Amino acid sequence: MATGGYLPERIMTNAELASMVDTTDEWIQTRTGIKKRHIAAENETTADMAEQAARNAIAAADIDVNSIDFIILATSTPDLIYPSTACLLQNRLGIHNGCAAFDIQAVCSGFVYALSIADKYIKSGSAKRALIIGADTNSKILDWTDRSTCVVFGDGAGAVILQANDEPGIYSTHLHADGAYADLLQVPSGVSNRKGEPFIKMRGNEVFKIAVKTLSDIVKETLDANGLTKNDIDWLVPHQANIRIIAATAKKLELSMDKVVLTVAEHGNTSAGSIPLALDSAVRAGDIKRGQTLLLEAFGGGFTWGSALIKY
Ligand code: ACO
C-alpha cells in the first residue's frame, strides 16, 4: 500500500470563522478539537484535489499509471452529475487501459466503503492494482451563516494504491448503513429533488451520541472477526470528525491517544478525504511503519459506518 494526500493552500482559522458567525476559537476547540481547516479555492474542484492526492500516491508507489486496473473515488461532492469524478480523474492521469472507474457515495464512510470494494476485487482476482481516493469539497455545500456546521468541515483528498500480494494487507472490512437516520445529517437537495437547500444540515448532538456508540461497536466487531485484541493494534486511524468522538472510541478500546492518528486539529472534517489524509500524514511522518496493524473506522451521513483492519 502506498499513500498520497492533498490539502488546498488556503487555511481558515477559528479566528476567521469567529469574524463570520457567532462562535469563538475556544468553543470550536473545546467541542471539536479543530484549530483550522483547508478551504478549496473558488475554482478548485474535487477532481483537482483528487488528482494531486492520486499523483502523490502513485509517486510513492513508484508505478506506471497504466498498471492501475481499478479506480474508485469516494465523494459526496462530485465535479459533475456525470461523468463520475473517477472517470475525470482516470483521463487526467493518462490512464487509457480501459480499467473500471466509478464513484461511490457513502459520505464520511466513503473511503472505507471504497477500500472494501477494491479489496474484494483484488482478492477475487478481478483486479491487481487499485487506486482508491477519498475527496470532498465540503466548503461548497456549507451554509457559511450556520455556525453549527461551518466550523466543523474542511476540504481535502487522500489516496492509496492497493495491490495484489501474497501477504495479507487487508485482513477484513466491515460495512454498515441505516437509512432510518437520514434526517439527522443530510444535504436536503439533489437532482431528482431540488426542493431543499443544497447545504449540510446536521443535528450534531444526536449524531454525536450515535457515532460514539456505533464506532465502539464496530471496533469490537472488527477485532472479534480477526480473533484479535486491542493489544494487537498499533494504530487507530479514525475518521476525523471530532476529537471527543475519537477519544471516546480510543477509551472503549483502552488505547492510549499516543496510538491514535490525529489530524482533526489541522484538517477539520474532510468527509471521504479524512481517513486517507490521516493515513498519509502518519505514514509520511514516519509514525506508521511497514508491518504495523492499523484499524480504520468511519461514521457518516446515511448513516453509514465501516472499518478496515490492515497490515500496512
Ligand atoms: N459556536 C458557539 N456555539 C455553538 C456553535 C458554534 N460554532 N454551534 C452550536 N453552538 C451552540 C448551540 O446553539 C447550543 O446552544 P444552546 O445550548 O444555547 O442551544 C450549544 O452550542 C450546544 O450545541 P450542541 O449541538 O449540543 O453542541 P455539541 O457539543 O454537540 O457540539 C458538534 C456540536 C461539534 C457538531 C458535535 O455535536 C459533533 O461533532 N457531532 C458529530 C458530528 C459527526 O460526527 N458527524 C458525522 C460525520 S460528518 C458527515 O458524514 C458529513
mmCIF file of C-alpha atoms and ligand atoms in Angstrom:
data_model
loop_
_atom_site.group_PDB
_atom_site.id
_atom_site.type_symbol
_atom_site.label_atom_id
_atom_site.label_comp_id
_atom_site.label_asym_id
_atom_site.label_seq_id
_atom_site.Cartn_x
_atom_site.Cartn_y
_atom_site.Cartn_z
ATOM 1 C CA MET A 1 0.000 0.000 0.000
ATOM 2 C CA ALA A 2 1.225 3.493 -0.848
ATOM 3 C CA THR A 3 -0.443 6.734 0.190
ATOM 4 C CA GLY A 4 -0.860 10.321 -1.008
ATOM 5 C CA GLY A 5 -2.698 13.364 0.208
ATOM 6 C CA TYR A 6 -3.609 16.860 -0.824
ATOM 7 C CA LEU A 7 -4.937 19.872 1.069
ATOM 8 C CA PRO A 8 -5.895 23.184 -0.543
ATOM 9 C CA GLU A 9 -3.497 26.057 0.006
ATOM 10 C CA ARG A 10 -5.932 28.343 1.808
ATOM 11 C CA ILE A 11 -6.160 27.840 5.558
ATOM 12 C CA MET A 12 -9.155 29.109 7.506
ATOM 13 C CA THR A 13 -8.570 29.578 11.232
ATOM 14 C CA ASN A 14 -11.144 29.540 14.006
ATOM 15 C CA ALA A 15 -10.486 33.257 14.465
ATOM 16 C CA GLU A 16 -11.558 33.884 10.872
ATOM 17 C CA LEU A 17 -14.745 31.889 11.444
ATOM 18 C CA ALA A 18 -15.415 33.889 14.597
ATOM 19 C CA SER A 19 -15.458 37.005 12.424
ATOM 20 C CA MET A 20 -18.113 35.400 10.194
ATOM 21 C CA VAL A 21 -20.528 33.697 12.644
ATOM 22 C CA ASP A 22 -21.322 33.869 16.367
ATOM 23 C CA THR A 23 -18.630 31.500 17.631
ATOM 24 C CA THR A 24 -15.249 31.513 19.356
ATOM 25 C CA ASP A 25 -11.930 29.735 18.940
ATOM 26 C CA GLU A 26 -12.420 28.386 22.452
ATOM 27 C CA TRP A 27 -15.876 26.871 21.653
ATOM 28 C CA ILE A 28 -14.645 25.221 18.469
ATOM 29 C CA GLN A 29 -11.510 23.783 20.062
ATOM 30 C CA THR A 30 -13.277 22.559 23.193
ATOM 31 C CA ARG A 31 -16.230 20.966 21.380
ATOM 32 C CA THR A 32 -14.426 19.592 18.324
ATOM 33 C CA GLY A 33 -10.624 19.790 18.710
ATOM 34 C CA ILE A 34 -10.416 21.709 15.431
ATOM 35 C CA LYS A 35 -7.948 24.619 15.164
ATOM 36 C CA LYS A 36 -8.033 25.218 11.431
ATOM 37 C CA ARG A 37 -9.134 23.681 8.141
ATOM 38 C CA HIS A 38 -8.182 23.997 4.473
ATOM 39 C CA ILE A 39 -10.658 25.520 2.039
ATOM 40 C CA ALA A 40 -10.595 24.989 -1.724
ATOM 41 C CA ALA A 41 -10.059 27.988 -3.972
ATOM 42 C CA GLU A 42 -13.126 29.310 -5.810
ATOM 43 C CA ASN A 43 -12.288 27.357 -8.982
ATOM 44 C CA GLU A 44 -10.714 24.339 -7.251
ATOM 45 C CA THR A 45 -12.779 21.152 -7.527
ATOM 46 C CA THR A 46 -12.918 17.681 -6.051
ATOM 47 C CA ALA A 47 -11.219 16.271 -9.181
ATOM 48 C CA ASP A 48 -8.407 18.828 -8.791
ATOM 49 C CA MET A 49 -7.756 17.716 -5.228
ATOM 50 C CA ALA A 50 -8.178 14.024 -6.067
ATOM 51 C CA GLU A 51 -5.667 14.352 -8.892
ATOM 52 C CA GLN A 52 -2.981 15.787 -6.603
ATOM 53 C CA ALA A 53 -3.583 13.130 -3.933
ATOM 54 C CA ALA A 54 -3.544 10.370 -6.575
ATOM 55 C CA ARG A 55 -0.327 11.670 -8.131
ATOM 56 C CA ASN A 56 1.312 11.695 -4.692
ATOM 57 C CA ALA A 57 0.220 8.089 -4.033
ATOM 58 C CA ILE A 58 1.373 6.974 -7.497
ATOM 59 C CA ALA A 59 4.762 8.617 -6.912
ATOM 60 C CA ALA A 60 5.054 6.906 -3.512
ATOM 61 C CA ALA A 61 4.210 3.538 -5.099
ATOM 62 C CA ASP A 62 6.618 4.253 -7.973
ATOM 63 C CA ILE A 63 4.376 2.577 -10.543
ATOM 64 C CA ASP A 64 3.363 3.088 -14.154
ATOM 65 C CA VAL A 65 -0.128 4.643 -14.083
ATOM 66 C CA ASN A 66 -1.325 2.254 -16.768
ATOM 67 C CA SER A 67 -0.701 -0.670 -14.427
ATOM 68 C CA ILE A 68 -3.665 0.608 -12.365
ATOM 69 C CA ASP A 69 -6.606 -1.592 -13.304
ATOM 70 C CA PHE A 70 -9.348 -0.372 -10.952
ATOM 71 C CA ILE A 71 -10.294 3.137 -9.774
ATOM 72 C CA ILE A 72 -12.823 4.016 -7.095
ATOM 73 C CA LEU A 73 -13.344 7.531 -5.868
ATOM 74 C CA ALA A 74 -15.418 8.222 -2.782
ATOM 75 C CA THR A 75 -17.073 11.622 -2.707
ATOM 76 C CA SER A 76 -20.317 13.394 -1.892
ATOM 77 C CA THR A 77 -19.204 16.496 -3.786
ATOM 78 C CA PRO A 78 -18.543 15.345 -7.366
ATOM 79 C CA ASP A 79 -17.473 17.856 -10.031
ATOM 80 C CA LEU A 80 -20.361 16.896 -12.294
ATOM 81 C CA ILE A 81 -23.524 14.812 -12.102
ATOM 82 C CA TYR A 82 -21.770 12.730 -14.736
ATOM 83 C CA PRO A 83 -19.273 11.590 -15.830
ATOM 84 C CA SER A 84 -18.116 10.408 -12.440
ATOM 85 C CA THR A 85 -15.171 12.194 -10.843
ATOM 86 C CA ALA A 86 -13.311 8.863 -11.092
ATOM 87 C CA CYS A 87 -13.640 8.958 -14.903
ATOM 88 C CA LEU A 88 -12.447 12.580 -14.986
ATOM 89 C CA LEU A 89 -9.502 11.556 -12.848
ATOM 90 C CA GLN A 90 -8.704 8.499 -14.981
ATOM 91 C CA ASN A 91 -8.351 10.766 -18.029
ATOM 92 C CA ARG A 92 -6.304 13.400 -16.209
ATOM 93 C CA LEU A 93 -3.874 10.750 -15.000
ATOM 94 C CA GLY A 94 -3.466 9.448 -18.553
ATOM 95 C CA ILE A 95 -4.831 6.001 -17.739
ATOM 96 C CA HIS A 96 -6.083 4.707 -21.085
ATOM 97 C CA ASN A 97 -6.178 0.974 -20.444
ATOM 98 C CA GLY A 98 -9.976 0.831 -20.166
ATOM 99 C CA CYS A 99 -9.993 -0.061 -16.473
ATOM 100 C CA ALA A 100 -13.188 0.337 -14.457
ATOM 101 C CA ALA A 101 -13.579 3.747 -12.819
ATOM 102 C CA PHE A 102 -16.527 4.840 -10.703
ATOM 103 C CA ASP A 103 -17.571 6.998 -7.769
ATOM 104 C CA ILE A 104 -19.198 5.797 -4.616
ATOM 105 C CA GLN A 105 -21.148 7.914 -2.169
ATOM 106 C CA ALA A 106 -21.191 6.943 1.487
ATOM 107 C CA VAL A 107 -20.393 10.397 2.873
ATOM 108 C CA CYS A 108 -17.697 10.231 5.590
ATOM 109 C CA SER A 109 -17.530 6.415 5.384
ATOM 110 C CA GLY A 110 -16.889 6.604 1.630
ATOM 111 C CA PHE A 111 -13.195 5.801 1.730
ATOM 112 C CA VAL A 112 -13.704 2.686 3.858
ATOM 113 C CA TYR A 113 -16.510 1.591 1.522
ATOM 114 C CA ALA A 114 -14.208 2.115 -1.494
ATOM 115 C CA LEU A 115 -11.356 0.256 0.180
ATOM 116 C CA SER A 116 -13.655 -2.657 0.919
ATOM 117 C CA ILE A 117 -14.860 -2.895 -2.704
ATOM 118 C CA ALA A 118 -11.311 -2.703 -4.085
ATOM 119 C CA ASP A 119 -10.139 -5.351 -1.622
ATOM 120 C CA LYS A 120 -12.881 -7.729 -2.770
ATOM 121 C CA TYR A 121 -11.979 -7.194 -6.435
ATOM 122 C CA ILE A 122 -8.308 -7.833 -5.721
ATOM 123 C CA LYS A 123 -8.980 -10.883 -3.544
ATOM 124 C CA SER A 124 -11.249 -12.371 -6.223
ATOM 125 C CA GLY A 125 -8.516 -11.935 -8.825
ATOM 126 C CA SER A 126 -10.540 -9.430 -10.867
ATOM 127 C CA ALA A 127 -8.071 -6.593 -10.249
ATOM 128 C CA LYS A 128 -4.388 -6.427 -9.428
ATOM 129 C CA ARG A 129 -3.695 -2.805 -8.625
ATOM 130 C CA ALA A 130 -6.341 -0.342 -7.457
ATOM 131 C CA LEU A 131 -6.312 3.407 -6.986
ATOM 132 C CA ILE A 132 -8.681 4.397 -4.195
ATOM 133 C CA ILE A 133 -9.407 8.010 -3.426
ATOM 134 C CA GLY A 134 -11.485 9.870 -0.866
ATOM 135 C CA ALA A 135 -12.071 13.518 -1.743
ATOM 136 C CA ASP A 136 -14.573 16.147 -0.681
ATOM 137 C CA THR A 137 -15.027 19.858 -1.226
ATOM 138 C CA ASN A 138 -17.313 20.383 1.756
ATOM 139 C CA SER A 139 -16.898 24.157 1.592
ATOM 140 C CA LYS A 140 -19.168 24.159 -1.487
ATOM 141 C CA ILE A 141 -22.076 22.598 0.425
ATOM 142 C CA LEU A 142 -21.727 24.611 3.630
ATOM 143 C CA ASP A 143 -24.077 27.356 4.728
ATOM 144 C CA TRP A 144 -21.467 29.872 5.867
ATOM 145 C CA THR A 145 -24.051 31.523 8.131
ATOM 146 C CA ASP A 146 -24.799 28.279 10.045
ATOM 147 C CA ARG A 147 -22.365 28.108 12.970
ATOM 148 C CA SER A 148 -23.372 24.552 13.840
ATOM 149 C CA THR A 149 -21.903 23.178 10.595
ATOM 150 C CA CYS A 150 -19.492 25.666 9.024
ATOM 151 C CA VAL A 151 -16.977 25.380 11.866
ATOM 152 C CA VAL A 152 -16.725 21.593 11.578
ATOM 153 C CA PHE A 153 -15.836 20.847 7.965
ATOM 154 C CA GLY A 154 -12.862 21.311 5.640
ATOM 155 C CA ASP A 155 -11.709 20.271 2.168
ATOM 156 C CA GLY A 156 -9.119 17.685 1.189
ATOM 157 C CA ALA A 157 -8.289 14.455 -0.602
ATOM 158 C CA GLY A 158 -6.351 11.304 0.182
ATOM 159 C CA ALA A 159 -5.452 8.322 -1.984
ATOM 160 C CA VAL A 160 -3.954 4.868 -1.707
ATOM 161 C CA ILE A 161 -2.610 2.337 -4.164
ATOM 162 C CA LEU A 162 -3.629 -1.166 -3.173
ATOM 163 C CA GLN A 163 -2.163 -4.157 -4.959
ATOM 164 C CA ALA A 164 -2.368 -7.920 -5.003
ATOM 165 C CA ASN A 165 0.197 -9.544 -2.760
ATOM 166 C CA ASP A 166 0.806 -12.984 -1.276
ATOM 167 C CA GLU A 167 0.911 -11.462 2.210
ATOM 168 C CA PRO A 168 -2.429 -10.266 3.592
ATOM 169 C CA GLY A 169 -2.678 -6.474 3.541
ATOM 170 C CA ILE A 170 -6.335 -6.015 4.386
ATOM 171 C CA TYR A 171 -7.480 -8.619 6.893
ATOM 172 C CA SER A 172 -11.124 -7.632 6.864
ATOM 173 C CA THR A 173 -13.508 -4.801 6.146
ATOM 174 C CA HIS A 174 -16.903 -4.240 7.730
ATOM 175 C CA LEU A 175 -19.577 -2.026 6.195
ATOM 176 C CA HIS A 176 -22.934 -0.973 7.599
ATOM 177 C CA ALA A 177 -25.722 1.501 6.950
ATOM 178 C CA ASP A 178 -29.050 2.509 8.447
ATOM 179 C CA GLY A 179 -31.139 4.877 6.356
ATOM 180 C CA ALA A 180 -33.548 5.442 9.234
ATOM 181 C CA TYR A 181 -31.254 8.231 10.413
ATOM 182 C CA ALA A 182 -31.271 10.206 7.148
ATOM 183 C CA ASP A 183 -32.881 13.215 8.818
ATOM 184 C CA LEU A 184 -30.078 13.740 11.314
ATOM 185 C CA LEU A 185 -27.414 14.513 8.728
ATOM 186 C CA GLN A 186 -28.171 15.428 5.149
ATOM 187 C CA VAL A 187 -27.854 17.827 2.254
ATOM 188 C CA PRO A 188 -31.566 18.049 1.519
ATOM 189 C CA SER A 189 -31.346 18.769 -2.179
ATOM 190 C CA GLY A 190 -30.314 16.637 -5.127
ATOM 191 C CA VAL A 191 -31.005 16.009 -8.765
ATOM 192 C CA SER A 192 -34.461 14.428 -8.791
ATOM 193 C CA ASN A 193 -35.433 16.556 -5.787
ATOM 194 C CA ARG A 194 -34.344 20.174 -5.729
ATOM 195 C CA LYS A 195 -36.758 21.367 -3.068
ATOM 196 C CA GLY A 196 -34.312 21.665 -0.185
ATOM 197 C CA GLU A 197 -31.291 23.857 0.342
ATOM 198 C CA PRO A 198 -28.038 22.424 -1.053
ATOM 199 C CA PHE A 199 -26.243 22.753 2.307
ATOM 200 C CA ILE A 200 -25.198 20.341 5.049
ATOM 201 C CA LYS A 201 -27.855 20.135 7.776
ATOM 202 C CA MET A 202 -26.774 18.304 10.905
ATOM 203 C CA ARG A 203 -28.398 17.624 14.264
ATOM 204 C CA GLY A 204 -24.897 17.407 15.667
ATOM 205 C CA ASN A 205 -25.623 16.377 19.212
ATOM 206 C CA GLU A 206 -27.827 13.448 18.165
ATOM 207 C CA VAL A 207 -25.277 12.404 15.523
ATOM 208 C CA PHE A 208 -22.541 12.603 18.143
ATOM 209 C CA LYS A 209 -24.178 10.147 20.540
ATOM 210 C CA ILE A 210 -24.942 7.562 17.851
ATOM 211 C CA ALA A 211 -21.445 7.928 16.365
ATOM 212 C CA VAL A 212 -19.768 7.160 19.692
ATOM 213 C CA LYS A 213 -21.877 4.045 20.290
ATOM 214 C CA THR A 214 -21.645 2.795 16.700
ATOM 215 C CA LEU A 215 -17.895 3.259 16.397
ATOM 216 C CA SER A 216 -17.255 1.458 19.668
ATOM 217 C CA ASP A 217 -19.369 -1.443 18.396
ATOM 218 C CA ILE A 218 -17.623 -1.678 15.034
ATOM 219 C CA VAL A 219 -14.193 -1.629 16.605
ATOM 220 C CA LYS A 220 -15.227 -4.647 18.695
ATOM 221 C CA GLU A 221 -16.794 -6.344 15.650
ATOM 222 C CA THR A 222 -13.546 -5.906 13.701
ATOM 223 C CA LEU A 223 -11.283 -7.246 16.441
ATOM 224 C CA ASP A 224 -13.588 -10.203 17.127
ATOM 225 C CA ALA A 225 -13.775 -11.094 13.412
ATOM 226 C CA ASN A 226 -9.992 -11.427 13.361
ATOM 227 C CA GLY A 227 -9.558 -13.057 16.765
ATOM 228 C CA LEU A 228 -7.517 -10.065 17.911
ATOM 229 C CA THR A 229 -7.489 -7.880 20.989
ATOM 230 C CA LYS A 230 -6.795 -4.191 21.439
ATOM 231 C CA ASN A 231 -3.173 -5.051 22.219
ATOM 232 C CA ASP A 232 -2.691 -6.188 18.617
ATOM 233 C CA ILE A 233 -3.472 -2.720 17.226
ATOM 234 C CA ASP A 234 -0.511 -0.455 16.530
ATOM 235 C CA TRP A 235 -2.549 2.483 15.263
ATOM 236 C CA LEU A 236 -6.173 3.541 15.250
ATOM 237 C CA VAL A 237 -6.824 5.673 12.151
ATOM 238 C CA PRO A 238 -10.281 7.146 12.789
ATOM 239 C CA HIS A 239 -12.482 9.401 10.718
ATOM 240 C CA GLN A 240 -11.529 12.887 11.877
ATOM 241 C CA ALA A 241 -14.922 14.376 12.783
ATOM 242 C CA ASN A 242 -14.495 15.398 16.388
ATOM 243 C CA ILE A 243 -11.701 14.798 18.927
ATOM 244 C CA ARG A 244 -14.289 13.866 21.554
ATOM 245 C CA ILE A 245 -15.747 11.080 19.367
ATOM 246 C CA ILE A 246 -12.221 9.809 18.643
ATOM 247 C CA ALA A 247 -11.239 9.922 22.318
ATOM 248 C CA ALA A 248 -14.407 8.026 23.305
ATOM 249 C CA THR A 249 -13.609 5.253 20.796
ATOM 250 C CA ALA A 250 -9.990 5.061 21.971
ATOM 251 C CA LYS A 251 -11.186 4.857 25.575
ATOM 252 C CA LYS A 252 -13.501 1.985 24.713
ATOM 253 C CA LEU A 253 -10.520 0.210 23.145
ATOM 254 C CA GLU A 254 -8.410 1.178 26.182
ATOM 255 C CA LEU A 255 -5.981 2.530 23.627
ATOM 256 C CA SER A 256 -3.657 5.368 24.556
ATOM 257 C CA MET A 257 -4.198 8.500 22.449
ATOM 258 C CA ASP A 258 -0.497 8.117 21.506
ATOM 259 C CA LYS A 259 -1.639 5.262 19.278
ATOM 260 C CA VAL A 260 -4.352 7.273 17.540
ATOM 261 C CA VAL A 261 -3.628 9.192 14.348
ATOM 262 C CA LEU A 262 -4.965 12.714 14.818
ATOM 263 C CA THR A 263 -5.343 15.304 12.091
ATOM 264 C CA VAL A 264 -8.678 16.802 13.114
ATOM 265 C CA ALA A 265 -6.978 19.860 14.659
ATOM 266 C CA GLU A 266 -5.360 20.810 11.354
ATOM 267 C CA HIS A 267 -7.835 19.418 8.777
ATOM 268 C CA GLY A 268 -11.288 19.563 10.372
ATOM 269 C CA ASN A 269 -13.744 17.036 8.968
ATOM 270 C CA THR A 270 -12.876 16.415 5.318
ATOM 271 C CA SER A 271 -15.537 13.687 4.894
ATOM 272 C CA ALA A 272 -14.304 10.983 2.490
ATOM 273 C CA GLY A 273 -10.853 12.586 2.454
ATOM 274 C CA SER A 274 -10.411 12.301 6.195
ATOM 275 C CA ILE A 275 -9.102 8.743 6.715
ATOM 276 C CA PRO A 276 -6.741 8.565 3.717
ATOM 277 C CA LEU A 277 -5.379 12.011 4.621
ATOM 278 C CA ALA A 278 -4.792 10.907 8.211
ATOM 279 C CA LEU A 279 -3.161 7.695 6.987
ATOM 280 C CA ASP A 280 -0.916 9.591 4.590
ATOM 281 C CA SER A 281 0.154 12.142 7.178
ATOM 282 C CA ALA A 282 1.126 9.421 9.673
ATOM 283 C CA VAL A 283 2.967 7.410 7.009
ATOM 284 C CA ARG A 284 4.907 10.462 5.825
ATOM 285 C CA ALA A 285 5.718 11.474 9.411
ATOM 286 C CA GLY A 286 7.255 8.003 9.861
ATOM 287 C CA ASP A 287 4.801 7.134 12.652
ATOM 288 C CA ILE A 288 3.098 4.298 10.773
ATOM 289 C CA LYS A 289 5.691 1.728 9.764
ATOM 290 C CA ARG A 290 5.655 -1.300 7.451
ATOM 291 C CA GLY A 291 4.188 -4.383 9.082
ATOM 292 C CA GLN A 292 2.149 -2.487 11.665
ATOM 293 C CA THR A 293 -1.512 -3.282 12.260
ATOM 294 C CA LEU A 294 -3.958 -0.452 11.628
ATOM 295 C CA LEU A 295 -7.625 -0.170 12.477
ATOM 296 C CA LEU A 296 -9.503 2.293 10.288
ATOM 297 C CA GLU A 297 -13.022 3.354 11.295
ATOM 298 C CA ALA A 298 -15.548 5.800 9.897
ATOM 299 C CA PHE A 299 -19.038 7.108 10.523
ATOM 300 C CA GLY A 300 -21.087 9.452 8.365
ATOM 301 C CA GLY A 301 -24.310 10.525 6.713
ATOM 302 C CA GLY A 302 -26.769 7.792 5.826
ATOM 303 C CA PHE A 303 -25.975 6.761 8.481
ATOM 304 C CA THR A 304 -23.121 4.737 7.128
ATOM 305 C CA TRP A 305 -20.253 3.280 9.096
ATOM 306 C CA GLY A 306 -17.392 0.945 8.440
ATOM 307 C CA SER A 307 -13.967 -0.292 9.403
ATOM 308 C CA ALA A 308 -10.904 -1.968 7.949
ATOM 309 C CA LEU A 309 -8.171 -3.938 9.672
ATOM 310 C CA ILE A 310 -4.929 -3.580 7.754
ATOM 311 C CA LYS A 311 -1.338 -4.720 7.906
ATOM 312 C CA TYR A 312 0.461 -1.711 6.440
HETATM 313 N N1 ACO B 1 -20.140 28.277 18.342
HETATM 314 C C1 ACO B 1 -20.746 28.526 19.511
HETATM 315 N N2 ACO B 1 -21.861 27.902 19.927
HETATM 316 C C2 ACO B 1 -22.375 26.960 19.100
HETATM 317 C C3 ACO B 1 -21.802 26.634 17.863
HETATM 318 C C4 ACO B 1 -20.640 27.342 17.483
HETATM 319 N N3 ACO B 1 -19.991 27.100 16.337
HETATM 320 N N4 ACO B 1 -22.524 25.666 17.272
HETATM 321 C C5 ACO B 1 -23.533 25.383 18.124
HETATM 322 N N5 ACO B 1 -23.442 26.180 19.224
HETATM 323 C C6 ACO B 1 -24.312 26.187 20.397
HETATM 324 C C7 ACO B 1 -25.666 25.597 20.132
HETATM 325 O O1 ACO B 1 -26.547 26.567 19.607
HETATM 326 C C8 ACO B 1 -26.075 25.170 21.539
HETATM 327 O O2 ACO B 1 -26.525 26.319 22.234
HETATM 328 P P1 ACO B 1 -27.758 26.201 23.282
HETATM 329 O O3 ACO B 1 -27.279 25.269 24.359
HETATM 330 O O4 ACO B 1 -27.953 27.601 23.731
HETATM 331 O O5 ACO B 1 -28.905 25.641 22.500
HETATM 332 C C9 ACO B 1 -24.774 24.759 22.206
HETATM 333 O O6 ACO B 1 -23.722 25.357 21.402
HETATM 334 C C10 ACO B 1 -24.547 23.245 22.241
HETATM 335 O O7 ACO B 1 -24.834 22.710 20.954
HETATM 336 P P2 ACO B 1 -24.650 21.178 20.652
HETATM 337 O O8 ACO B 1 -25.092 20.898 19.234
HETATM 338 O O9 ACO B 1 -25.280 20.379 21.750
HETATM 339 O O10 ACO B 1 -23.058 21.061 20.765
HETATM 340 P P3 ACO B 1 -22.174 19.764 20.770
HETATM 341 O O11 ACO B 1 -21.364 19.699 21.990
HETATM 342 O O12 ACO B 1 -22.960 18.526 20.411
HETATM 343 O O13 ACO B 1 -21.149 20.034 19.569
HETATM 344 C C11 ACO B 1 -20.832 19.314 17.286
HETATM 345 C C12 ACO B 1 -21.627 20.234 18.245
HETATM 346 C C13 ACO B 1 -19.387 19.757 17.329
HETATM 347 C C14 ACO B 1 -21.375 19.478 15.886
HETATM 348 C C15 ACO B 1 -20.934 17.839 17.758
HETATM 349 O O14 ACO B 1 -22.268 17.542 18.056
HETATM 350 C C16 ACO B 1 -20.437 16.825 16.761
HETATM 351 O O15 ACO B 1 -19.260 16.726 16.489
HETATM 352 N N6 ACO B 1 -21.346 15.979 16.210
HETATM 353 C C17 ACO B 1 -20.992 14.847 15.376
HETATM 354 C C18 ACO B 1 -20.512 15.233 14.010
HETATM 355 C C19 ACO B 1 -20.243 13.980 13.203
HETATM 356 O O16 ACO B 1 -19.582 13.075 13.647
HETATM 357 N N7 ACO B 1 -20.825 13.884 12.026
HETATM 358 C C20 ACO B 1 -20.716 12.644 11.263
HETATM 359 C C21 ACO B 1 -19.703 12.704 10.216
HETATM 360 S S1 ACO B 1 -19.929 14.074 9.146
HETATM 361 C C22 ACO B 1 -20.608 13.505 7.664
HETATM 362 O O17 ACO B 1 -20.935 12.390 7.471
HETATM 363 C C23 ACO B 1 -20.778 14.542 6.585
#
